[in-house]
């Protein structure tokens, strides 16, 4: 089931959007859980990660849809955002908050379905991915989104995460095979980097979530290619 929040203060526009979503559900045999909000402050009191897709009216009471989107992004970098607006020009800056697209009122259902298909693909691609780590204390499930990079020292694997470090015994080659599908790349023999957290690359160094790591000469070309490829998809 896809969890959808709708930020819309106009009852007629809300009904129109909900009608399109219900029609798509029926035609495509999808399942949506819809939650509507007219007040951005009430929405922000809840847990944004409860939703996979958020529709934002540009013109909301107390704040603009763009301002609300900025607050959402401070708390959740993954949820898919779509703006809803009367005037197309007001949605062109959606790239600032990594918005997927925008919907112009009154809603054209056929254009809407094209956008919604892309949104659903985006949601699938952004689903949290987990890896299993065997630590000295037992087995730990780790969401790859929370992992900055992996370091190896004398066969000790150190997983640098948002919550701190996890230590495990193993081979970097095995970890690399496990994590490369999730946009990780080796910058050196000792470091496997989550490309999501690459802040900058300069010469023989890469800044990852505030930590500077070396880029080895042997791996430089492949690592630069991996970073460029990742950024071109974002």
Tab-separated table of C-alpha atoms in Angstrom:
chain	number	residue	atom	x	y	z
A	1	UNK	CA	0.000	0.000	0.000
A	2	UNK	CA	1.257	3.477	-0.933
A	3	UNK	CA	0.816	6.022	1.864
A	4	UNK	CA	-0.156	9.446	0.473
A	5	UNK	CA	-0.524	12.817	2.224
A	6	UNK	CA	-2.358	15.671	0.510
A	7	UNK	CA	-1.803	19.264	1.664
A	8	UNK	CA	-4.740	21.175	0.201
A	9	UNK	CA	-7.046	23.780	1.778
A	10	UNK	CA	-9.587	23.986	-1.061
A	11	UNK	CA	-12.309	21.346	-0.676
A	12	UNK	CA	-13.103	21.216	-4.396
A	13	UNK	CA	-9.465	20.822	-5.433
A	14	UNK	CA	-8.975	18.168	-2.759
A	15	UNK	CA	-11.976	16.214	-4.028
A	16	UNK	CA	-10.653	16.427	-7.598
A	17	UNK	CA	-7.240	15.068	-6.625
A	18	UNK	CA	-8.736	12.285	-4.513
A	19	UNK	CA	-11.026	11.326	-7.411
A	20	UNK	CA	-8.011	10.966	-9.731
A	21	UNK	CA	-6.184	8.831	-7.182
A	22	UNK	CA	-9.197	6.561	-6.637
A	23	UNK	CA	-9.676	6.193	-10.393
A	24	UNK	CA	-6.024	5.224	-10.802
A	25	UNK	CA	-6.391	2.712	-7.964
A	26	UNK	CA	-9.282	1.039	-9.765
A	27	UNK	CA	-7.734	1.038	-13.212
A	28	UNK	CA	-4.252	-0.083	-12.166
A	29	UNK	CA	-5.231	-2.272	-9.190
A	30	UNK	CA	-3.117	-0.174	-6.842
A	31	UNK	CA	-3.808	0.417	-3.160
A	32	UNK	CA	-3.521	3.909	-1.664
A	33	UNK	CA	-3.916	5.140	1.907
A	34	UNK	CA	-4.951	8.813	1.662
A	35	UNK	CA	-4.595	11.422	4.420
A	36	UNK	CA	-5.534	15.056	3.776
A	37	UNK	CA	-4.459	18.203	5.652
A	38	UNK	CA	-5.592	21.786	5.220
A	39	UNK	CA	-3.167	23.219	7.793
A	40	UNK	CA	0.608	22.745	7.279
A	41	UNK	CA	1.260	23.134	11.012
A	42	UNK	CA	-0.980	20.162	11.809
A	43	UNK	CA	0.801	18.072	9.192
A	44	UNK	CA	4.226	18.971	10.597
A	45	UNK	CA	3.184	17.791	14.043
A	46	UNK	CA	3.109	14.238	12.706
A	47	UNK	CA	5.773	11.854	11.421
A	48	UNK	CA	6.657	12.670	7.820
A	49	UNK	CA	8.219	9.247	7.312
A	50	UNK	CA	4.703	7.808	7.638
A	51	UNK	CA	4.174	8.813	3.992
A	52	UNK	CA	5.644	7.659	0.687
A	53	UNK	CA	4.209	10.473	-1.459
A	54	UNK	CA	3.146	14.015	-0.546
A	55	UNK	CA	1.061	16.339	-2.737
A	56	UNK	CA	1.636	20.001	-1.805
A	57	UNK	CA	-0.593	22.863	-2.859
A	58	UNK	CA	1.639	25.846	-3.632
A	59	UNK	CA	-0.785	28.303	-2.003
A	60	UNK	CA	-1.397	27.092	1.546
A	61	UNK	CA	-2.548	29.033	4.625
A	62	UNK	CA	0.212	30.279	6.953
A	63	UNK	CA	3.043	29.215	4.592
A	64	UNK	CA	3.714	28.474	0.938
A	65	UNK	CA	4.004	24.941	-0.370
A	66	UNK	CA	7.671	25.643	-1.150
A	67	UNK	CA	8.399	26.706	2.440
A	68	UNK	CA	6.632	23.597	3.684
A	69	UNK	CA	8.655	21.448	1.276
A	70	UNK	CA	11.892	22.893	2.691
A	71	UNK	CA	10.798	21.937	6.206
A	72	UNK	CA	9.874	18.457	4.995
A	73	UNK	CA	13.293	18.001	3.420
A	74	UNK	CA	15.011	18.965	6.669
A	75	UNK	CA	13.322	15.960	8.264
A	76	UNK	CA	13.040	13.494	5.373
A	77	UNK	CA	15.279	13.418	2.314
A	78	UNK	CA	13.540	10.468	0.654
A	79	UNK	CA	9.788	11.086	0.566
A	80	UNK	CA	8.495	11.861	-2.947
A	81	UNK	CA	7.101	15.399	-3.346
A	82	UNK	CA	4.681	16.641	-6.021
A	83	UNK	CA	3.450	20.240	-6.169
A	84	UNK	CA	-0.131	21.141	-7.076
A	85	UNK	CA	-0.651	24.656	-8.450
A	86	UNK	CA	-2.914	26.941	-10.443
A	87	UNK	CA	0.050	28.510	-12.198
A	88	UNK	CA	2.813	26.393	-13.685
A	89	UNK	CA	5.457	29.084	-13.189
A	90	UNK	CA	5.235	28.743	-9.408
A	91	UNK	CA	6.406	25.141	-9.495
A	92	UNK	CA	9.537	25.558	-11.619
A	93	UNK	CA	11.791	25.880	-8.572
A	94	UNK	CA	10.806	22.448	-7.302
A	95	UNK	CA	14.313	21.196	-8.017
A	96	UNK	CA	15.454	23.114	-4.922
A	97	UNK	CA	13.628	20.586	-2.745
A	98	UNK	CA	14.056	17.602	-5.071
A	99	UNK	CA	10.376	17.602	-6.074
A	100	UNK	CA	9.488	14.909	-8.599
A	101	UNK	CA	6.983	16.966	-10.612
A	102	UNK	CA	4.011	19.305	-10.402
A	103	UNK	CA	0.309	19.049	-11.237
A	104	UNK	CA	-1.549	22.012	-12.744
A	105	UNK	CA	-5.142	22.721	-11.713
A	106	UNK	CA	-7.660	21.801	-12.999
A	107	UNK	CA	-6.106	18.334	-13.116
A	108	UNK	CA	-5.842	16.604	-16.471
A	109	UNK	CA	-6.254	12.929	-15.576
A	110	UNK	CA	-4.134	11.554	-18.430
A	111	UNK	CA	-1.189	13.791	-17.605
A	112	UNK	CA	-1.761	12.957	-13.959
A	113	UNK	CA	-1.442	9.212	-14.599
A	114	UNK	CA	1.891	9.720	-16.361
A	115	UNK	CA	3.211	11.665	-13.374
A	116	UNK	CA	1.840	9.147	-10.888
A	117	UNK	CA	3.523	6.220	-12.640
A	118	UNK	CA	6.863	8.019	-12.285
A	119	UNK	CA	6.097	8.805	-8.656
A	120	UNK	CA	5.378	5.160	-7.882
A	121	UNK	CA	8.610	4.093	-9.589
A	122	UNK	CA	10.464	6.716	-7.530
A	123	UNK	CA	8.923	5.390	-4.325
A	124	UNK	CA	9.988	1.846	-5.175
A	125	UNK	CA	13.533	3.003	-5.943
A	126	UNK	CA	13.756	4.909	-2.647
A	127	UNK	CA	12.481	2.165	-0.404
A	128	UNK	CA	14.831	1.608	2.536
A	129	UNK	CA	17.267	-1.228	1.918
A	130	UNK	CA	18.684	-3.299	4.752
A	131	UNK	CA	21.838	-5.351	5.146
A	132	UNK	CA	22.579	-7.867	7.868
A	133	UNK	CA	25.788	-7.349	9.862
A	134	UNK	CA	27.281	-10.003	12.148
A	135	UNK	CA	28.853	-8.090	15.027
A	136	UNK	CA	30.495	-9.331	18.218
A	137	UNK	CA	27.234	-8.652	20.024
A	138	UNK	CA	25.050	-10.546	17.584
A	139	UNK	CA	23.207	-9.765	14.359
A	140	UNK	CA	22.286	-6.177	13.416
A	141	UNK	CA	19.966	-4.982	10.677
A	142	UNK	CA	21.264	-1.779	9.102
A	143	UNK	CA	19.398	0.493	6.687
A	144	UNK	CA	21.920	1.404	3.983
A	145	UNK	CA	20.591	4.981	3.969
A	146	UNK	CA	22.058	5.369	7.472
A	147	UNK	CA	25.511	4.081	6.459
A	148	UNK	CA	28.149	6.700	5.541
A	149	UNK	CA	31.041	4.415	4.637
A	150	UNK	CA	32.761	1.151	5.544
A	151	UNK	CA	36.404	0.992	6.590
A	152	UNK	CA	38.621	-2.065	7.046
A	153	UNK	CA	41.587	-2.319	9.436
A	154	UNK	CA	43.382	-5.659	9.793
A	155	UNK	CA	40.259	-7.606	8.736
A	156	UNK	CA	38.080	-5.596	11.147
A	157	UNK	CA	35.197	-3.977	9.264
A	158	UNK	CA	34.054	-0.653	10.723
A	159	UNK	CA	30.617	0.535	9.600
A	160	UNK	CA	30.390	4.307	10.082
A	161	UNK	CA	26.704	5.171	10.539
A	162	UNK	CA	24.445	7.992	11.699
A	163	UNK	CA	24.140	6.278	15.084
A	164	UNK	CA	27.843	5.565	15.538
A	165	UNK	CA	30.236	2.789	14.532
A	166	UNK	CA	29.555	-0.940	14.213
A	167	UNK	CA	32.426	-3.438	14.133
A	168	UNK	CA	32.395	-6.804	12.371
A	169	UNK	CA	34.893	-9.333	11.061
A	170	UNK	CA	34.968	-10.070	7.339
A	171	UNK	CA	36.290	-9.222	3.896
A	172	UNK	CA	35.835	-5.863	2.204
A	173	UNK	CA	35.276	-7.656	-1.121
A	174	UNK	CA	32.203	-9.391	0.336
A	175	UNK	CA	30.845	-6.121	1.719
A	176	UNK	CA	31.475	-4.398	-1.607
A	177	UNK	CA	29.511	-7.054	-3.491
A	178	UNK	CA	26.643	-6.569	-1.041
A	179	UNK	CA	26.553	-2.757	-1.130
A	180	UNK	CA	27.513	-1.727	-4.679
A	181	UNK	CA	23.884	-2.179	-5.898
A	182	UNK	CA	22.919	0.504	-3.345
A	183	UNK	CA	25.252	3.174	-4.818
A	184	UNK	CA	28.420	2.443	-2.860
A	185	UNK	CA	31.891	2.668	-4.417
A	186	UNK	CA	35.475	1.980	-3.295
A	187	UNK	CA	37.648	5.078	-3.102
A	188	UNK	CA	40.583	3.077	-1.739
A	189	UNK	CA	41.478	-0.444	-0.676
A	190	UNK	CA	40.326	0.408	2.847
A	191	UNK	CA	37.190	2.495	2.223
A	192	UNK	CA	33.782	1.808	0.649
A	193	UNK	CA	31.720	4.993	0.354
A	194	UNK	CA	27.978	5.645	0.227
A	195	UNK	CA	27.772	8.037	-2.741
A	196	UNK	CA	24.679	9.647	-1.219
A	197	UNK	CA	26.953	11.294	1.366
A	198	UNK	CA	29.753	12.515	-0.901
A	199	UNK	CA	30.023	16.245	-0.182
A	200	UNK	CA	32.949	16.967	-2.487
A	201	UNK	CA	35.780	15.338	-4.416
A	202	UNK	CA	39.113	17.086	-4.758
A	203	UNK	CA	42.211	15.478	-6.224
A	204	UNK	CA	43.128	12.549	-4.010
A	205	UNK	CA	40.497	13.192	-1.316
A	206	UNK	CA	36.748	12.762	-0.931
A	207	UNK	CA	34.633	14.393	1.777
A	208	UNK	CA	32.002	11.952	3.043
A	209	UNK	CA	29.479	13.211	5.629
A	210	UNK	CA	32.121	15.614	6.930
A	211	UNK	CA	34.992	13.091	7.020
A	212	UNK	CA	37.875	13.330	4.565
A	213	UNK	CA	38.954	10.010	3.061
A	214	UNK	CA	41.791	9.204	0.638
A	215	UNK	CA	41.225	8.241	-2.991
A	216	UNK	CA	43.897	5.816	-4.116
A	217	UNK	CA	45.595	6.290	-7.469
A	218	UNK	CA	44.534	2.821	-8.599
A	219	UNK	CA	40.862	3.424	-7.857
A	220	UNK	CA	40.622	7.105	-8.775
A	221	UNK	CA	39.242	6.751	-12.312
A	222	UNK	CA	36.593	4.180	-11.354
A	223	UNK	CA	35.568	6.184	-8.279
A	224	UNK	CA	35.258	9.446	-10.218
A	225	UNK	CA	33.141	7.610	-12.797
A	226	UNK	CA	30.894	6.190	-10.067
A	227	UNK	CA	30.392	9.627	-8.494
A	228	UNK	CA	29.613	11.264	-11.858
A	229	UNK	CA	27.177	8.510	-12.786
A	230	UNK	CA	25.398	8.786	-9.422
A	231	UNK	CA	25.044	12.580	-9.623
A	232	UNK	CA	23.726	12.428	-13.199
A	233	UNK	CA	20.842	10.269	-11.954
A	234	UNK	CA	19.881	12.693	-9.175
